[in-house]
XYZ file of C-alpha atoms in Angstrom:
678
model
C 198.745 46.664 66.494
C 196.221 48.486 68.698
C 193.487 46.252 70.097
C 189.960 47.259 68.989
C 187.848 49.291 71.393
C 184.253 48.304 71.917
C 181.184 50.505 72.415
C 178.181 49.132 74.319
C 174.503 50.050 73.941
C 172.222 48.770 76.708
C 168.421 48.963 76.735
C 166.787 47.879 79.970
C 163.122 47.073 79.373
C 160.334 45.738 81.506
C 161.087 42.088 80.702
C 164.542 41.846 79.076
C 167.730 43.885 79.073
C 169.360 44.040 75.634
C 173.059 44.612 75.047
C 174.779 45.309 71.717
C 178.531 45.787 71.334
C 180.211 47.344 68.293
C 183.938 47.852 67.806
C 185.737 50.573 65.839
C 185.725 48.327 62.745
C 181.926 47.874 62.857
C 181.952 44.280 64.123
C 179.022 43.443 66.380
C 177.861 41.022 69.047
C 174.576 40.925 70.987
C 173.144 39.535 74.202
C 169.809 39.493 76.038
C 169.486 38.949 79.790
C 166.441 39.122 82.076
C 165.615 42.507 83.575
C 165.660 42.747 87.370
C 162.686 44.881 88.471
C 163.362 44.333 92.177
C 166.773 45.980 91.765
C 166.846 47.537 88.268
C 170.616 48.300 87.970
C 171.456 44.588 88.194
C 169.978 43.817 84.738
C 172.251 46.073 82.654
C 175.261 45.262 84.841
C 174.629 41.544 84.278
C 174.514 42.335 80.550
C 177.870 44.112 80.710
C 179.404 41.151 82.545
C 178.027 38.757 79.930
C 179.408 40.846 77.058
C 182.789 41.107 78.768
C 182.925 37.319 78.866
C 182.036 37.097 75.151
C 184.682 39.711 74.263
C 187.396 37.954 76.293
C 188.243 41.065 78.255
C 188.610 43.429 75.272
C 188.679 47.138 76.108
C 185.281 48.822 76.430
C 185.517 52.530 75.629
C 181.999 53.618 76.569
C 178.559 52.472 77.627
C 175.340 54.127 76.415
C 172.319 53.197 78.481
C 168.584 53.704 78.301
C 165.786 52.287 80.376
C 162.000 52.098 80.533
C 162.047 51.996 84.346
C 160.683 55.538 84.651
C 158.295 55.178 81.722
C 156.796 51.980 83.110
C 156.330 53.566 86.537
C 154.432 56.474 84.980
C 152.329 54.257 82.706
C 151.321 52.109 85.659
C 150.936 55.251 87.843
C 153.207 54.010 90.600
C 154.118 57.311 92.247
C 156.262 57.587 95.388
C 155.235 60.196 97.994
C 156.166 63.671 96.753
C 155.631 67.104 98.258
C 154.892 70.227 96.202
C 155.558 73.801 97.345
C 153.812 76.560 95.402
C 152.684 80.180 95.717
C 149.712 80.866 97.986
C 146.500 80.757 95.984
C 147.740 78.165 93.496
C 147.396 74.961 95.522
C 144.780 73.485 93.167
C 146.568 73.881 89.818
C 147.186 70.130 89.462
C 143.584 69.415 90.458
C 142.143 71.804 87.872
C 144.611 70.759 85.131
C 143.333 71.491 81.595
C 139.767 71.348 80.342
C 140.759 69.157 77.380
C 140.136 65.408 77.579
C 143.196 63.419 76.460
C 143.133 60.456 74.116
C 142.095 59.930 70.519
C 138.492 59.197 71.454
C 138.315 61.270 74.652
C 134.825 62.035 75.910
C 134.001 64.242 78.878
C 131.072 61.966 79.782
C 133.194 58.875 80.416
C 136.571 60.317 81.373
C 137.723 60.197 84.984
C 140.728 62.314 85.913
C 143.779 60.138 86.564
C 145.632 60.224 89.877
C 147.430 63.518 90.380
C 151.216 63.241 90.330
C 151.153 64.926 93.745
C 147.971 64.419 95.815
C 146.346 67.582 97.111
C 147.190 66.802 100.740
C 150.901 67.018 99.859
C 150.658 70.461 98.209
C 151.808 73.285 100.500
C 151.496 77.025 99.835
C 154.043 79.674 100.793
C 153.746 83.457 100.743
C 155.541 85.208 97.844
C 154.687 86.647 94.441
C 156.603 87.473 91.251
C 154.809 89.029 88.277
C 154.978 87.985 84.623
C 157.880 90.366 83.992
C 159.991 88.905 86.811
C 159.416 91.769 89.284
C 158.944 90.911 92.956
C 155.422 91.875 94.022
C 155.632 90.237 97.457
C 158.900 89.025 98.995
C 159.365 85.408 100.003
C 158.110 84.752 103.522
C 160.864 82.490 104.813
C 158.848 81.577 107.904
C 156.179 79.960 105.698
C 158.907 77.963 103.907
C 160.295 76.820 107.269
C 156.797 75.736 108.314
C 156.425 73.788 105.050
C 159.745 72.087 105.721
C 158.644 71.024 109.201
C 155.417 69.544 107.860
C 157.208 67.653 105.074
C 159.678 66.179 107.566
C 156.822 65.169 109.862
C 155.109 63.385 106.959
C 158.309 61.534 106.046
C 158.444 62.998 102.534
C 161.956 63.132 101.071
C 161.223 64.250 97.491
C 159.988 67.803 96.843
C 158.941 69.820 93.789
C 159.041 73.618 93.969
C 156.931 75.551 91.465
C 156.385 79.233 92.243
C 154.374 81.501 89.979
C 156.393 83.138 87.172
C 159.647 81.571 88.404
C 160.605 81.151 84.734
C 161.142 84.949 84.713
C 162.912 85.206 88.053
C 164.202 82.101 89.843
C 165.470 83.865 92.999
C 162.596 82.771 95.256
C 162.752 79.139 94.141
C 166.492 79.014 94.752
C 166.028 80.489 98.223
C 163.323 77.912 99.003
C 165.821 75.174 98.116
C 168.466 76.718 100.388
C 166.045 76.823 103.318
C 164.907 73.226 102.741
C 168.421 71.808 102.427
C 169.527 73.647 105.551
C 166.968 71.565 107.449
C 167.504 68.293 105.606
C 170.489 67.941 103.209
C 169.172 64.580 101.998
C 166.016 66.009 100.446
C 165.699 65.525 96.664
C 164.477 68.853 95.271
C 163.283 69.787 91.766
C 162.889 73.474 90.831
C 160.570 74.472 87.987
C 163.026 77.206 86.955
C 165.570 74.480 86.172
C 163.282 71.728 84.904
C 161.023 73.826 82.653
C 161.820 77.574 82.599
C 158.760 78.374 80.475
C 155.321 79.888 80.990
C 152.052 77.908 81.358
C 151.594 77.197 85.034
C 149.903 73.776 84.821
C 152.417 72.322 82.373
C 155.353 73.742 84.338
C 153.982 72.411 87.606
C 153.132 68.921 86.381
C 156.462 68.637 84.537
C 158.385 69.648 87.661
C 156.330 67.302 89.840
C 156.916 64.445 87.413
C 160.657 65.077 87.526
C 160.422 64.905 91.317
C 158.480 61.626 91.092
C 161.265 60.099 88.979
C 164.174 61.464 91.020
C 164.259 58.751 93.717
C 163.685 56.095 91.072
C 165.807 57.165 88.093
C 168.167 59.670 89.666
C 169.465 57.174 92.196
C 169.372 54.416 89.570
C 171.748 56.339 87.301
C 174.010 57.301 90.166
C 174.391 53.661 91.231
C 174.732 52.450 87.655
C 177.514 54.933 86.887
C 179.437 54.066 90.033
C 179.220 50.315 89.443
C 180.208 50.608 85.770
C 183.257 52.653 86.774
C 184.186 49.948 89.270
C 183.705 47.182 86.676
C 185.269 48.782 83.586
C 187.571 51.358 85.154
C 187.244 55.155 85.377
C 188.390 55.681 81.760
C 185.169 54.143 80.370
C 182.624 56.866 79.601
C 179.062 56.269 80.792
C 176.273 57.931 78.813
C 172.518 57.916 79.313
C 170.002 58.282 76.505
C 167.575 61.179 76.707
C 164.068 61.462 75.313
C 165.210 63.920 72.604
C 167.394 61.319 70.888
C 170.815 62.226 72.294
C 172.993 61.083 75.164
C 174.490 62.897 78.168
C 176.893 61.843 80.877
C 175.436 59.961 83.811
C 175.798 62.899 86.213
C 173.658 65.181 84.050
C 171.089 62.425 83.538
C 170.730 61.916 87.284
C 170.113 65.634 87.880
C 167.080 65.806 85.540
C 165.680 62.264 85.250
C 162.474 63.415 83.533
C 164.484 64.098 80.370
C 165.360 60.380 80.248
C 161.838 59.037 80.845
C 161.486 57.993 77.188
C 165.155 57.077 76.725
C 164.607 53.506 75.576
C 161.800 54.316 73.119
C 163.662 57.408 71.827
C 166.778 55.346 71.153
C 164.714 52.842 69.230
C 163.189 55.536 67.023
C 166.611 57.049 66.313
C 168.211 53.686 65.481
C 165.328 52.565 63.308
C 165.225 55.929 61.511
C 168.797 55.273 60.399
C 167.930 51.660 59.516
C 164.905 52.620 57.401
C 166.841 55.270 55.515
C 169.660 52.820 54.728
C 167.038 50.370 53.427
C 165.618 52.968 51.039
C 162.608 54.038 53.126
C 163.268 57.619 54.313
C 159.632 57.918 55.417
C 158.651 55.359 58.038
C 156.520 54.886 61.112
C 158.464 53.051 63.786
C 156.588 50.575 65.969
C 158.348 49.323 69.084
C 156.484 46.756 71.175
C 158.259 45.402 74.212
C 157.144 43.713 77.386
C 155.163 46.590 78.906
C 154.519 49.323 76.343
C 154.251 50.074 72.632
C 155.881 53.205 71.220
C 155.052 54.660 67.788
C 156.762 57.562 65.973
C 156.976 59.068 62.489
C 160.278 59.517 60.640
C 160.815 61.765 57.633
C 164.012 61.963 55.574
C 165.679 59.622 58.042
C 165.117 61.936 61.018
C 162.574 61.596 63.839
C 160.309 64.514 64.691
C 161.084 66.447 67.895
C 158.366 68.013 70.022
C 158.189 70.023 73.231
C 154.523 69.167 73.702
C 154.658 65.443 74.419
C 152.907 63.381 77.067
C 153.371 60.129 78.917
C 149.959 58.556 79.284
C 147.878 61.666 80.184
C 150.687 63.622 81.845
C 152.302 66.485 79.877
C 156.041 66.185 79.241
C 157.229 69.692 78.374
C 160.838 68.878 77.549
C 162.392 68.225 74.095
C 161.293 64.735 73.152
C 161.145 62.570 70.056
C 157.523 62.887 68.990
C 156.074 59.494 69.806
C 152.912 58.020 71.242
C 153.261 55.506 74.059
C 150.480 53.199 75.217
C 150.379 50.398 77.764
C 150.451 47.518 75.282
C 153.239 44.939 75.394
C 153.906 41.232 75.525
C 153.336 41.314 79.272
C 150.051 43.260 79.110
C 147.433 41.535 81.250
C 144.254 40.105 79.713
C 141.304 40.588 82.060
C 137.516 40.796 81.989
C 136.368 44.298 82.904
C 133.096 45.990 83.748
C 130.175 44.694 81.693
C 132.027 41.577 80.605
C 134.413 43.454 78.311
C 137.787 41.975 77.434
C 140.531 44.358 78.525
C 144.173 44.221 77.481
C 146.624 46.314 79.554
C 147.760 48.848 80.546
C 148.738 46.801 83.590
C 151.633 44.459 82.890
C 153.038 41.265 84.376
C 156.507 42.752 83.845
C 159.555 40.539 84.203
C 158.623 39.196 87.627
C 156.454 37.157 87.665
C 155.982 37.735 83.918
C 153.555 35.897 81.622
C 151.990 32.666 82.860
C 153.973 30.655 80.292
C 157.276 31.772 81.886
C 156.535 29.534 84.866
C 157.605 32.151 87.414
C 154.334 32.426 89.292
C 152.207 34.503 86.917
C 148.480 33.736 87.201
C 146.834 36.288 84.884
C 147.156 35.606 81.128
C 149.061 38.074 78.948
C 149.527 38.948 75.278
C 152.552 36.621 75.210
C 150.403 33.772 76.512
C 147.838 34.478 73.781
C 150.493 34.408 71.042
C 151.871 31.135 72.399
C 148.468 29.411 72.577
C 147.733 30.432 68.968
C 151.046 28.923 67.818
C 152.587 32.241 66.841
C 155.475 31.847 69.286
C 157.956 28.947 69.427
C 158.021 26.609 72.449
C 161.115 28.451 73.770
C 162.595 31.948 73.451
C 166.229 33.104 73.064
C 167.218 30.049 71.015
C 165.891 27.688 73.661
C 167.150 29.682 76.642
C 163.649 30.410 78.023
C 161.195 27.491 77.813
C 157.505 28.403 77.528
C 154.696 26.433 79.176
C 151.894 26.362 76.604
C 149.607 24.189 78.762
C 149.779 26.666 81.641
C 149.068 29.588 79.303
C 146.089 27.766 77.807
C 144.667 26.947 81.240
C 144.958 30.587 82.360
C 143.230 31.852 79.210
C 140.486 29.222 79.507
C 139.823 30.213 83.135
C 139.733 33.904 82.218
C 137.357 33.363 79.298
C 135.015 30.923 81.062
C 132.601 33.586 82.451
C 132.039 34.772 78.861
C 131.773 31.276 77.415
C 135.030 31.729 75.459
C 137.587 29.012 74.856
C 141.287 29.709 75.416
C 141.753 30.157 71.656
C 138.723 32.452 71.329
C 139.936 34.702 74.148
C 143.524 34.683 72.858
C 142.475 35.730 69.354
C 140.086 38.400 70.657
C 142.772 39.831 72.944
C 145.295 40.041 70.102
C 142.748 41.805 67.892
C 142.073 44.308 70.691
C 145.740 45.052 71.295
C 146.424 45.354 67.538
C 143.568 47.833 67.148
C 144.752 49.806 70.186
C 148.224 50.099 68.650
C 146.774 50.983 65.247
C 145.021 53.874 66.987
C 148.403 55.085 68.236
C 149.713 55.000 64.646
C 146.806 57.233 63.630
C 147.806 59.701 66.338
C 151.353 60.117 64.982
C 150.170 60.296 61.362
C 146.695 61.750 60.749
C 146.840 64.089 63.745
C 150.230 65.382 62.534
C 149.003 65.939 58.982
C 150.779 62.841 57.595
C 149.369 60.250 55.201
C 150.368 56.932 56.791
C 149.770 55.076 53.511
C 152.943 56.715 52.146
C 155.012 55.346 55.029
C 156.546 51.960 55.720
C 155.830 50.384 59.126
C 159.139 49.493 60.760
C 158.524 46.911 63.502
C 160.947 46.165 66.277
C 161.041 45.279 69.953
C 160.625 41.693 71.072
C 156.889 41.662 70.311
C 156.639 44.168 67.441
C 157.118 41.740 64.512
C 154.423 39.447 65.971
C 151.758 42.115 65.429
C 153.108 44.396 62.690
C 151.598 42.782 59.599
C 148.131 42.688 61.145
C 148.503 46.358 62.119
C 149.579 47.290 58.572
C 146.507 45.462 57.283
C 144.249 47.444 59.640
C 145.922 50.721 58.645
C 146.157 50.224 54.876
C 149.973 50.431 54.925
C 151.707 48.623 52.081
C 155.103 47.703 53.561
C 156.426 46.304 56.827
C 160.163 46.316 57.621
C 161.657 44.055 60.292
C 165.341 44.869 60.982
C 167.952 42.135 61.489
C 167.830 42.337 65.311
C 164.364 43.710 66.083
C 164.550 42.901 69.777
C 167.647 45.071 70.116
C 166.528 48.075 68.062
C 166.955 50.535 70.913
C 170.567 49.454 71.352
C 171.298 50.553 67.776
C 170.018 54.041 68.537
C 172.041 54.311 71.734
C 175.212 53.404 69.883
C 174.572 55.908 67.085
C 173.334 58.770 69.290
C 175.442 61.897 69.651
C 175.643 64.011 72.807
C 172.685 66.412 72.767
C 171.967 69.273 75.175
C 169.014 71.675 75.101
C 168.191 75.069 76.583
C 165.066 77.213 76.400
C 163.793 80.632 77.452
C 160.299 82.135 77.403
C 160.107 84.937 74.817
C 156.533 86.215 74.476
C 156.502 88.800 71.684
C 154.162 89.518 68.788
C 155.438 89.993 65.260
C 154.762 93.754 65.407
C 156.868 94.217 68.546
C 159.538 91.582 67.990
C 162.883 92.634 69.520
C 165.470 90.879 67.364
C 168.373 92.200 69.436
C 166.901 90.804 72.664
C 166.196 87.474 70.965
C 169.764 87.307 69.628
C 171.125 88.038 73.118
C 168.993 85.282 74.673
C 170.170 82.813 72.026
C 173.798 83.830 72.588
C 173.452 83.339 76.362
C 171.978 79.855 75.923
C 174.645 78.957 73.367
C 177.410 79.988 75.765
C 175.876 77.955 78.596
C 175.541 74.868 76.389
C 179.139 75.210 75.173
C 180.315 75.015 78.768
C 178.194 71.940 79.457
C 179.502 70.303 76.262
C 183.076 70.920 77.406
C 182.307 68.874 80.518
C 181.425 66.013 78.155
C 184.855 66.350 76.521
C 183.429 67.884 73.329
C 184.738 71.316 72.325
C 183.315 71.764 68.805
C 179.574 71.045 68.955
C 177.023 72.216 66.438
C 174.348 74.642 67.628
C 170.816 74.901 66.227
C 168.504 77.718 67.312
C 164.730 77.606 66.931
C 161.579 79.326 68.157
C 158.166 78.143 69.305
C 155.645 80.162 67.254
C 151.885 80.505 66.951
C 149.213 82.810 65.596
C 148.021 85.309 68.196
C 145.095 83.792 70.063
C 146.024 80.149 69.404
C 146.724 77.846 72.337
C 149.310 75.617 70.676
C 152.477 76.350 68.743
C 154.977 74.888 66.298
C 158.738 74.789 66.692
C 160.460 76.524 63.761
C 164.240 76.520 63.115
C 165.755 80.000 62.783
C 165.908 80.421 58.958
C 169.151 81.159 57.049
C 168.157 84.825 56.650
C 168.019 85.196 60.448
C 165.373 86.151 62.971
C 163.612 88.454 60.496
C 162.563 85.415 58.486
C 160.775 83.693 61.379
C 157.186 84.748 60.494
C 157.402 83.363 56.959
C 159.132 80.212 58.226
C 156.213 79.724 60.613
C 153.616 80.236 57.852
C 155.300 77.502 55.805
C 155.511 75.152 58.790
C 151.822 75.719 59.557
C 150.910 74.944 55.953
C 152.905 71.723 56.108
C 151.151 70.465 59.244
C 147.627 71.858 58.859
C 147.345 72.617 55.146
C 146.747 76.360 55.454
C 148.299 79.604 56.725
C 147.021 83.036 57.793
C 149.473 85.287 55.947
C 148.333 88.885 56.201
C 145.315 87.974 58.341
C 146.735 87.063 61.759
C 149.887 88.165 63.501
C 152.546 85.643 64.367
C 153.709 85.445 67.971
C 156.942 84.039 69.414
C 156.490 81.964 72.574
C 159.929 80.590 73.429
C 163.457 80.454 72.070
C 165.443 77.223 72.062
C 169.028 76.202 71.382
C 170.222 72.639 70.814
C 173.882 71.623 70.969
C 174.999 68.386 69.286
C 178.426 66.831 69.799
C 179.340 63.940 67.485
C 180.682 60.727 69.038
C 181.705 59.251 65.678
C 180.286 55.723 66.017
C 179.255 54.204 62.663
C 176.276 52.018 61.813
C 177.189 48.416 62.743
C 177.524 45.796 60.011
C 174.527 43.497 60.495
C 175.220 39.948 59.369
C 174.066 36.450 60.288
C 176.812 33.830 60.203
C 174.445 30.939 59.462
C 172.941 32.076 56.117
C 172.706 29.358 53.460
C 171.967 29.568 49.738
C 168.754 27.529 49.855
C 167.372 27.501 53.413
C 164.860 24.855 54.371
C 162.025 25.146 56.840
C 163.064 24.123 60.331
C 159.667 22.495 60.772
C 156.040 23.504 61.023
C 153.667 24.762 63.712
C 149.900 24.775 63.920
C 149.205 28.530 63.871
C 145.843 30.279 64.288
C 145.760 33.365 62.042
C 141.977 33.720 62.288
C 139.193 31.806 64.000
C 137.387 31.021 60.739
C 140.185 28.830 59.354
C 141.488 27.544 62.701
C 145.017 26.139 63.086
C 147.051 26.102 59.858
C 150.175 24.003 59.369
C 152.741 26.782 58.869
C 156.400 26.498 57.823
C 158.947 27.920 60.279
C 162.258 29.409 59.115
C 165.294 30.430 61.168
C 166.239 34.064 60.538
C 169.977 33.411 60.788
C 169.784 31.007 57.810
C 168.041 33.405 55.400
C 170.284 34.974 52.720
C 169.687 38.247 50.896
C 167.115 37.721 48.149
C 165.238 34.921 49.912
C 161.474 35.234 49.511
C 158.434 33.311 50.710
C 154.668 33.787 50.440
C 152.572 33.629 53.606
C 151.539 31.974 55.727
C 155.039 31.636 57.126
C 156.799 32.391 60.408
C 160.393 33.517 60.882
C 161.903 32.727 64.304
C 165.082 34.267 65.631
C 167.006 34.807 68.861
C 165.277 38.035 69.863
C 161.875 38.028 68.140
C 159.376 36.233 65.892
C 157.838 37.603 62.671
C 154.338 36.432 61.708
C 153.394 36.646 57.991
C 149.794 35.555 57.225
C 148.377 34.541 53.858
C 148.141 37.384 51.349
C 151.602 38.759 52.187
C 155.087 37.963 50.912
C 158.348 38.353 52.845
C 161.716 39.099 51.195
C 165.209 39.572 52.675
C 166.884 42.733 51.345
C 170.636 43.326 50.872
C 170.983 44.669 54.439
C 169.295 41.681 56.035
C 165.946 43.371 56.689
C 162.718 41.429 56.240
C 160.486 43.358 53.829
C 156.845 42.236 54.053
C 154.424 43.410 51.371
C 150.862 42.561 50.379
C 150.527 40.175 47.465
């Protein structure tokens, strides 16, 4: 009899690294280990070693990995030195940026531009010019490139972005710049805009390329080391995949070459996994809410599928690559609680991370965090991971009391206020993925996961008027589910600026065929020879500054205008049929290769017919009523059909679910906690 093969999904977050293993029969085992921010690859490799011990040396067929390392660096604006080479006359593109003010409540009177991804002193101009049709107006002056190289070497910069004007039409000059640079220093890490984002819009192309360059020394080298060490540990036959922001995986070599496409890998995996979970539970329309140690990620799901966008952002930085449409904010269990200008309580975006972590971890943290606030209010148990991580409530209370003293607030007052602030901040992110996308959030269930998500989800639903909260069986390992279920996904794009009246269907078909052929070759290098291809187009009305992505309809390219009208009606509630021309902006092709891994069978081995409370805790749900003696149940003991009215708390290995008065929690047939008002 053939021994079962195991598949591993690994999500490396700011505080913990989660590992989930599933075999070909759907059996599952899980593990959480501390993340290692000082040397990030150690965390997931420690997780693999721990799972190997649990599996007694069983064969591991593949590893799918995602990480928030890059995301956290961008959210906290920790940028390594990067140089940028651009066409003469365009040195200030990043400084000028766009005139729009980001954020749901952006105001030009209070907004201060964030740090540029590349500071102006590191931007160097070279002489060359290509026009919008790809014709060379002025040849590349190689002497100016050589001079740029000498200056970069003198400044000790080893990471370089190259973004020349209209390189999306003709990449010859950018490729020659790379050749000249590497001839002088083969160790330079170089990102070309013609490879990272071969599309028009100079600011977005430049900032996207620069962001890829920022992540290259961090994520590119991370993936290279991770792949090499996994091969050494598991053997060369074990496939190593990395999750991308669009909800698919690629091999580790491809991930290392374009790290920007993996910046949202952990959050994207969580959305994908929870989309499948919600659909199986009978909720095809859901808003996923993932709160970890450093950030909170929110996305909408319809008909079991997440939305994909090419107009995403991380913090205030555009991310013009295919990405699951989610909103990320700096709000997590490790978010720092501080007193800002004017005596205002501020929560995040800075985080204590895994080292030193929250004050209650006892690892040297001095500034109180959201985790400390939850602990002081009794919402967390005295130890995490089934007793594996003891929490120091007295230390957390002292830190909160010291922080709140200038405002005359007790530890409990500050803790409650901080949790209300962070819940309202995250509710604002839910509004961004619902109202601003033309969706009525009241028709959606809120699916909470991540280690901290279930702590805050019911309060968020209350603030948002949402009727149902779903907490999956292993909320702290939600991203691992998505990594296991993700197929290989590759994307290609090409600028195609044509109005409806001049649309060249033959040229569009040729561009799509070229991209399809290229993707087929890349899929073959993943060992997949029969992928599915989906073509689409970015469309807009002439004169508009934004566009919608529209799949090529069954009747072919001729049906694109009507398909766009319908898409516009769905998002904005109206269309301009017969009044405004439709314009194509870009063509896209996506290739998907199935890996054939099935949804794992979630089950707790400790469920009993009539579970009893494991005890009680004094929990503060609101300051008016103060501490309430609240029953505590162990998640692993709860059978399908179990129900309890709030207030009640459900503790488990990887998370804690808080249910206040006025809500009832029920366990469904799949082991999900379903929380509803009443």
